[in-house]
Amino acid sequence: MKIICIGRNYAEHAKELGNEIPENPVIFMKPDTAVLKKGSDFYIPEFSSDVHYELEVVLKISKGGKYIQEAHAASYFDEIAVGIDFTARDLQSELKSKGLPWELAKGFDGSAVISDFCKKKDFDLHNLSFTLLKNKTEVQNGNTSLMLFSPEKIIAFVSQYFTLKVGDLIFTGTPKGVGRVVENDILEAFLGGNKMLDLRIQ
Ligand code: MG
């Protein structure tokens, strides 16, 4: 199983980090060891003092394929979830400034938090709100209608480069409002008004 992630898929988030609006999806990957075990707390790694939450809608690939056309892409996934793409922002900034890949800042153990999956057909995927609360205060409130690249466009794009396999996951990017977590924070995530995640930071 591989985890493909999209960066800068919401204009307001690209802006808040001082990035340009991309012409093509910005892609990076996390290893399968990045998935946080269900029910576990998230431990801030010792190499960072500025770990950020990024709430995202996650797609689960249900059919393998390569060179998938956008018009057919919807049939390649039937479940969605919310996830948190934890990012060591201090390390990422350092890597970016040197022109180096981001993997150390994005792919560390526990950096991919994923809720249970829901049937895609139960939601309007192209107009779906998702929300993150930190210590009961709303910090991110996104809507998939604001994606620069839709789930179908993402699948068409990435499948030109990577064969998609059943069970692969795609993190579709975060809206504005990313920020730091500290010990004892509680994060709660909602998808279309349904509570999906509860997470304690250690
Ligand atoms: Mg992200």
PDB file of C-alpha atoms and ligand atoms in Angstrom:
ATOM      1  CA  MET A   1       0.000   0.000   0.000  1.00  0.00           C
ATOM      2  CA  LYS A   2       1.296   3.449  -0.839  1.00  0.00           C
ATOM      3  CA  ILE A   3       0.126   6.831   0.389  1.00  0.00           C
ATOM      4  CA  ILE A   4       0.087   9.558  -2.229  1.00  0.00           C
ATOM      5  CA  CYS A   5      -0.363  13.101  -0.968  1.00  0.00           C
ATOM      6  CA  ILE A   6      -1.268  16.305  -2.750  1.00  0.00           C
ATOM      7  CA  GLY A   7       0.261  19.598  -1.658  1.00  0.00           C
ATOM      8  CA  ARG A   8      -1.203  23.062  -2.282  1.00  0.00           C
ATOM      9  CA  ASN A   9      -4.618  21.857  -3.479  1.00  0.00           C
ATOM     10  CA  TYR A  10      -6.468  24.775  -1.869  1.00  0.00           C
ATOM     11  CA  ALA A  11      -5.543  28.302  -2.938  1.00  0.00           C
ATOM     12  CA  GLU A  12      -5.981  29.861   0.520  1.00  0.00           C
ATOM     13  CA  HIS A  13      -3.653  27.293   2.066  1.00  0.00           C
ATOM     14  CA  ALA A  14      -1.002  27.754  -0.636  1.00  0.00           C
ATOM     15  CA  LYS A  15      -1.156  31.478   0.160  1.00  0.00           C
ATOM     16  CA  GLU A  16      -0.863  31.084   3.929  1.00  0.00           C
ATOM     17  CA  LEU A  17       2.466  29.290   3.466  1.00  0.00           C
ATOM     18  CA  GLY A  18       3.662  31.793   0.865  1.00  0.00           C
ATOM     19  CA  ASN A  19       3.476  29.308  -2.025  1.00  0.00           C
ATOM     20  CA  GLU A  20       2.298  29.929  -5.581  1.00  0.00           C
ATOM     21  CA  ILE A  21      -0.834  28.314  -7.001  1.00  0.00           C
ATOM     22  CA  PRO A  22       0.484  25.208  -8.801  1.00  0.00           C
ATOM     23  CA  GLU A  23      -0.122  24.449 -12.485  1.00  0.00           C
ATOM     24  CA  ASN A  24      -0.136  20.703 -11.819  1.00  0.00           C
ATOM     25  CA  PRO A  25      -0.820  18.806  -8.592  1.00  0.00           C
ATOM     26  CA  VAL A  26       2.156  18.855  -6.192  1.00  0.00           C
ATOM     27  CA  ILE A  27       2.817  15.229  -5.235  1.00  0.00           C
ATOM     28  CA  PHE A  28       4.702  13.578  -2.409  1.00  0.00           C
ATOM     29  CA  MET A  29       4.420  10.183  -0.709  1.00  0.00           C
ATOM     30  CA  LYS A  30       4.408   8.746   2.758  1.00  0.00           C
ATOM     31  CA  PRO A  31       5.545   5.171   3.465  1.00  0.00           C
ATOM     32  CA  ASP A  32       2.987   2.716   4.872  1.00  0.00           C
ATOM     33  CA  THR A  33       4.822   2.896   8.212  1.00  0.00           C
ATOM     34  CA  ALA A  34       3.578   6.502   8.527  1.00  0.00           C
ATOM     35  CA  VAL A  35       0.064   5.309   9.371  1.00  0.00           C
ATOM     36  CA  LEU A  36      -0.740   5.920  13.033  1.00  0.00           C
ATOM     37  CA  LYS A  37      -2.189   2.824  14.668  1.00  0.00           C
ATOM     38  CA  LYS A  38      -5.896   3.203  15.315  1.00  0.00           C
ATOM     39  CA  GLY A  39      -6.618   4.436  18.826  1.00  0.00           C
ATOM     40  CA  SER A  40      -3.011   5.536  19.455  1.00  0.00           C
ATOM     41  CA  ASP A  41      -1.995   8.979  20.623  1.00  0.00           C
ATOM     42  CA  PHE A  42       0.214  11.065  18.321  1.00  0.00           C
ATOM     43  CA  TYR A  43       3.719  11.629  19.730  1.00  0.00           C
ATOM     44  CA  ILE A  44       5.535  14.765  18.582  1.00  0.00           C
ATOM     45  CA  PRO A  45       8.872  13.493  17.186  1.00  0.00           C
ATOM     46  CA  GLU A  46      12.033  14.699  18.913  1.00  0.00           C
ATOM     47  CA  PHE A  47      13.451  16.182  15.680  1.00  0.00           C
ATOM     48  CA  SER A  48      10.775  18.871  15.413  1.00  0.00           C
ATOM     49  CA  SER A  49       9.436  21.665  17.573  1.00  0.00           C
ATOM     50  CA  ASP A  50       6.852  22.827  15.041  1.00  0.00           C
ATOM     51  CA  VAL A  51       4.620  19.933  13.993  1.00  0.00           C
ATOM     52  CA  HIS A  52       1.492  21.102  12.154  1.00  0.00           C
ATOM     53  CA  TYR A  53      -1.861  19.388  11.622  1.00  0.00           C
ATOM     54  CA  GLU A  54      -3.261  19.385   8.070  1.00  0.00           C
ATOM     55  CA  LEU A  55      -6.787  18.000   7.821  1.00  0.00           C
ATOM     56  CA  GLU A  56      -7.531  16.360   4.468  1.00  0.00           C
ATOM     57  CA  VAL A  57     -10.082  14.193   2.690  1.00  0.00           C
ATOM     58  CA  VAL A  58      -8.597  10.767   1.955  1.00  0.00           C
ATOM     59  CA  LEU A  59      -9.586   8.483  -0.946  1.00  0.00           C
ATOM     60  CA  LYS A  60      -9.097   4.719  -0.920  1.00  0.00           C
ATOM     61  CA  ILE A  61      -8.379   3.121  -4.298  1.00  0.00           C
ATOM     62  CA  SER A  62     -10.714   0.194  -4.983  1.00  0.00           C
ATOM     63  CA  LYS A  63      -9.510  -0.864  -8.443  1.00  0.00           C
ATOM     64  CA  GLY A  64      -6.011  -0.970  -9.881  1.00  0.00           C
ATOM     65  CA  GLY A  65      -5.111   1.069 -12.918  1.00  0.00           C
ATOM     66  CA  LYS A  66      -2.627   3.101 -14.887  1.00  0.00           C
ATOM     67  CA  TYR A  67      -3.230   5.998 -17.297  1.00  0.00           C
ATOM     68  CA  ILE A  68      -6.732   6.383 -15.876  1.00  0.00           C
ATOM     69  CA  GLN A  69      -8.789   8.970 -17.707  1.00  0.00           C
ATOM     70  CA  GLU A  70     -10.410  11.699 -15.668  1.00  0.00           C
ATOM     71  CA  ALA A  71     -13.843  10.712 -17.009  1.00  0.00           C
ATOM     72  CA  HIS A  72     -13.410   7.184 -15.593  1.00  0.00           C
ATOM     73  CA  ALA A  73     -11.522   8.063 -12.414  1.00  0.00           C
ATOM     74  CA  ALA A  74     -14.580   8.068 -10.146  1.00  0.00           C
ATOM     75  CA  SER A  75     -14.935   4.308 -10.577  1.00  0.00           C
ATOM     76  CA  TYR A  76     -11.465   3.731  -9.091  1.00  0.00           C
ATOM     77  CA  PHE A  77     -12.404   4.638  -5.514  1.00  0.00           C
ATOM     78  CA  ASP A  78     -15.545   4.012  -3.503  1.00  0.00           C
ATOM     79  CA  GLU A  79     -14.564   4.936   0.051  1.00  0.00           C
ATOM     80  CA  ILE A  80     -13.449   8.177   1.652  1.00  0.00           C
ATOM     81  CA  ALA A  81     -12.176   9.223   5.077  1.00  0.00           C
ATOM     82  CA  VAL A  82     -10.570  12.178   6.762  1.00  0.00           C
ATOM     83  CA  GLY A  83      -6.907  12.158   7.587  1.00  0.00           C
ATOM     84  CA  ILE A  84      -4.311  14.352   9.216  1.00  0.00           C
ATOM     85  CA  ASP A  85      -1.099  14.899   7.259  1.00  0.00           C
ATOM     86  CA  PHE A  86       1.182  15.749  10.177  1.00  0.00           C
ATOM     87  CA  THR A  87       4.066  17.865   8.978  1.00  0.00           C
ATOM     88  CA  ALA A  88       7.289  18.864  10.722  1.00  0.00           C
ATOM     89  CA  ARG A  89       7.037  22.415   9.393  1.00  0.00           C
ATOM     90  CA  ASP A  90      10.418  23.550  10.717  1.00  0.00           C
ATOM     91  CA  LEU A  91      12.173  20.641   9.008  1.00  0.00           C
ATOM     92  CA  GLN A  92      10.107  21.072   5.843  1.00  0.00           C
ATOM     93  CA  SER A  93      11.063  24.764   5.633  1.00  0.00           C
ATOM     94  CA  GLU A  94      14.722  23.872   6.024  1.00  0.00           C
ATOM     95  CA  LEU A  95      14.506  21.179   3.309  1.00  0.00           C
ATOM     96  CA  LYS A  96      12.554  23.482   0.975  1.00  0.00           C
ATOM     97  CA  SER A  97      15.102  26.271   1.396  1.00  0.00           C
ATOM     98  CA  LYS A  98      17.853  23.857   0.306  1.00  0.00           C
ATOM     99  CA  GLY A  99      15.802  22.526  -2.607  1.00  0.00           C
ATOM    100  CA  LEU A 100      15.666  19.068  -1.006  1.00  0.00           C
ATOM    101  CA  PRO A 101      12.758  16.565  -0.933  1.00  0.00           C
ATOM    102  CA  TRP A 102      10.232  16.847   1.919  1.00  0.00           C
ATOM    103  CA  GLU A 103       9.961  13.186   2.915  1.00  0.00           C
ATOM    104  CA  LEU A 104      11.679  13.493   6.300  1.00  0.00           C
ATOM    105  CA  ALA A 105       9.227  16.232   7.273  1.00  0.00           C
ATOM    106  CA  LYS A 106       6.168  14.408   5.921  1.00  0.00           C
ATOM    107  CA  GLY A 107       6.706  10.665   6.058  1.00  0.00           C
ATOM    108  CA  PHE A 108       7.831   9.987   9.612  1.00  0.00           C
ATOM    109  CA  ASP A 109       6.176   7.303  11.762  1.00  0.00           C
ATOM    110  CA  GLY A 110       2.689   8.311  12.855  1.00  0.00           C
ATOM    111  CA  SER A 111       2.461  11.226  10.433  1.00  0.00           C
ATOM    112  CA  ALA A 112      -0.576   9.782   8.600  1.00  0.00           C
ATOM    113  CA  VAL A 113      -3.678   9.691  10.778  1.00  0.00           C
ATOM    114  CA  ILE A 114      -6.661   8.123   9.013  1.00  0.00           C
ATOM    115  CA  SER A 115     -10.246   7.771  10.229  1.00  0.00           C
ATOM    116  CA  ASP A 116     -12.554   4.878   9.450  1.00  0.00           C
ATOM    117  CA  PHE A 117     -13.732   4.898   5.842  1.00  0.00           C
ATOM    118  CA  CYS A 118     -17.245   5.750   4.635  1.00  0.00           C
ATOM    119  CA  LYS A 119     -18.978   4.927   1.385  1.00  0.00           C
ATOM    120  CA  LYS A 120     -18.388   7.688  -1.145  1.00  0.00           C
ATOM    121  CA  LYS A 121     -21.963   7.366  -2.401  1.00  0.00           C
ATOM    122  CA  ASP A 122     -23.290   8.589   0.976  1.00  0.00           C
ATOM    123  CA  PHE A 123     -21.707  12.028   0.401  1.00  0.00           C
ATOM    124  CA  ASP A 124     -21.583  14.738  -2.236  1.00  0.00           C
ATOM    125  CA  LEU A 125     -17.850  14.444  -2.702  1.00  0.00           C
ATOM    126  CA  HIS A 126     -17.607  17.644  -4.750  1.00  0.00           C
ATOM    127  CA  ASN A 127     -19.316  19.787  -2.127  1.00  0.00           C
ATOM    128  CA  LEU A 128     -18.296  18.215   1.142  1.00  0.00           C
ATOM    129  CA  SER A 129     -17.320  20.111   4.254  1.00  0.00           C
ATOM    130  CA  PHE A 130     -14.671  18.872   6.656  1.00  0.00           C
ATOM    131  CA  THR A 131     -13.680  20.466   9.910  1.00  0.00           C
ATOM    132  CA  LEU A 132     -10.946  20.228  12.520  1.00  0.00           C
ATOM    133  CA  LEU A 133     -11.314  21.317  16.129  1.00  0.00           C
ATOM    134  CA  LYS A 134      -8.314  21.826  18.385  1.00  0.00           C
ATOM    135  CA  ASN A 135      -9.224  21.843  22.062  1.00  0.00           C
ATOM    136  CA  LYS A 136     -12.883  22.434  21.073  1.00  0.00           C
ATOM    137  CA  THR A 137     -12.066  25.478  18.900  1.00  0.00           C
ATOM    138  CA  GLU A 138     -12.508  25.245  15.125  1.00  0.00           C
ATOM    139  CA  VAL A 139      -9.151  25.698  13.377  1.00  0.00           C
ATOM    140  CA  GLN A 140      -9.840  24.355   9.875  1.00  0.00           C
ATOM    141  CA  ASN A 141     -13.056  24.340   7.903  1.00  0.00           C
ATOM    142  CA  GLY A 142     -12.676  23.176   4.318  1.00  0.00           C
ATOM    143  CA  ASN A 143     -14.953  22.260   1.463  1.00  0.00           C
ATOM    144  CA  THR A 144     -13.970  19.955  -1.374  1.00  0.00           C
ATOM    145  CA  SER A 145     -15.630  22.357  -3.856  1.00  0.00           C
ATOM    146  CA  LEU A 146     -12.568  24.590  -3.325  1.00  0.00           C
ATOM    147  CA  MET A 147     -10.024  22.002  -4.456  1.00  0.00           C
ATOM    148  CA  LEU A 148      -7.798  23.233  -7.275  1.00  0.00           C
ATOM    149  CA  PHE A 149      -7.577  19.633  -8.565  1.00  0.00           C
ATOM    150  CA  SER A 150     -10.615  17.390  -8.065  1.00  0.00           C
ATOM    151  CA  PRO A 151     -10.239  13.776  -6.903  1.00  0.00           C
ATOM    152  CA  GLU A 152     -10.764  12.640 -10.509  1.00  0.00           C
ATOM    153  CA  LYS A 153      -8.098  15.027 -11.832  1.00  0.00           C
ATOM    154  CA  ILE A 154      -5.682  13.859  -9.124  1.00  0.00           C
ATOM    155  CA  ILE A 155      -6.209  10.193 -10.026  1.00  0.00           C
ATOM    156  CA  ALA A 156      -5.776  10.922 -13.743  1.00  0.00           C
ATOM    157  CA  PHE A 157      -2.587  12.862 -13.022  1.00  0.00           C
ATOM    158  CA  VAL A 158      -0.862  10.505 -10.599  1.00  0.00           C
ATOM    159  CA  SER A 159      -1.769   7.344 -12.535  1.00  0.00           C
ATOM    160  CA  GLN A 160       0.354   8.595 -15.433  1.00  0.00           C
ATOM    161  CA  TYR A 161       3.356   8.094 -13.162  1.00  0.00           C
ATOM    162  CA  PHE A 162       2.355   5.471 -10.575  1.00  0.00           C
ATOM    163  CA  THR A 163       0.226   2.385 -11.109  1.00  0.00           C
ATOM    164  CA  LEU A 164      -2.578   2.591  -8.576  1.00  0.00           C
ATOM    165  CA  LYS A 165      -3.309  -0.564  -6.616  1.00  0.00           C
ATOM    166  CA  VAL A 166      -6.263  -1.611  -4.490  1.00  0.00           C
ATOM    167  CA  GLY A 167      -5.852  -0.136  -1.004  1.00  0.00           C
ATOM    168  CA  ASP A 168      -3.619   2.774  -2.008  1.00  0.00           C
ATOM    169  CA  LEU A 169      -4.568   5.992  -0.250  1.00  0.00           C
ATOM    170  CA  ILE A 170      -4.645   9.534  -1.576  1.00  0.00           C
ATOM    171  CA  PHE A 171      -4.512  12.544   0.766  1.00  0.00           C
ATOM    172  CA  THR A 172      -6.158  15.291  -1.280  1.00  0.00           C
ATOM    173  CA  GLY A 173      -4.675  18.404   0.341  1.00  0.00           C
ATOM    174  CA  THR A 174      -5.485  20.701   3.216  1.00  0.00           C
ATOM    175  CA  PRO A 175      -7.450  23.951   3.382  1.00  0.00           C
ATOM    176  CA  LYS A 176      -6.198  27.045   5.201  1.00  0.00           C
ATOM    177  CA  GLY A 177      -5.811  27.158   8.950  1.00  0.00           C
ATOM    178  CA  VAL A 178      -2.896  24.757   9.488  1.00  0.00           C
ATOM    179  CA  GLY A 179      -1.091  25.188  12.776  1.00  0.00           C
ATOM    180  CA  ARG A 180       1.084  23.761  15.478  1.00  0.00           C
ATOM    181  CA  VAL A 181       0.224  21.062  17.988  1.00  0.00           C
ATOM    182  CA  VAL A 182       1.619  20.800  21.500  1.00  0.00           C
ATOM    183  CA  GLU A 183       1.446  18.144  24.180  1.00  0.00           C
ATOM    184  CA  ASN A 184      -2.053  17.509  25.542  1.00  0.00           C
ATOM    185  CA  ASP A 185      -3.865  19.088  22.585  1.00  0.00           C
ATOM    186  CA  ILE A 186      -7.008  17.233  21.535  1.00  0.00           C
ATOM    187  CA  LEU A 187      -7.906  17.178  17.841  1.00  0.00           C
ATOM    188  CA  GLU A 188     -11.396  16.252  16.606  1.00  0.00           C
ATOM    189  CA  ALA A 189     -12.201  15.856  12.913  1.00  0.00           C
ATOM    190  CA  PHE A 190     -15.567  15.908  11.161  1.00  0.00           C
ATOM    191  CA  LEU A 191     -16.628  14.940   7.633  1.00  0.00           C
ATOM    192  CA  GLY A 192     -19.953  16.322   6.399  1.00  0.00           C
ATOM    193  CA  GLY A 193     -20.916  16.934  10.024  1.00  0.00           C
ATOM    194  CA  ASN A 194     -20.072  13.382  11.182  1.00  0.00           C
ATOM    195  CA  LYS A 195     -17.422  12.983  13.837  1.00  0.00           C
ATOM    196  CA  MET A 196     -14.637  10.833  12.425  1.00  0.00           C
ATOM    197  CA  LEU A 197     -11.557  11.268  14.629  1.00  0.00           C
ATOM    198  CA  ASP A 198     -10.481  12.009  18.169  1.00  0.00           C
ATOM    199  CA  LEU A 199      -6.768  12.328  18.771  1.00  0.00           C
ATOM    200  CA  ARG A 200      -4.579  13.254  21.719  1.00  0.00           C
ATOM    201  CA  ILE A 201      -1.141  14.795  21.201  1.00  0.00           C
ATOM    202  CA  GLN A 202       1.729  13.647  23.412  1.00  0.00           C
TER     203      GLN A 202
HETATM  204 MG    MG B   1      -1.016  18.056   3.340  1.00  0.00          MG
END
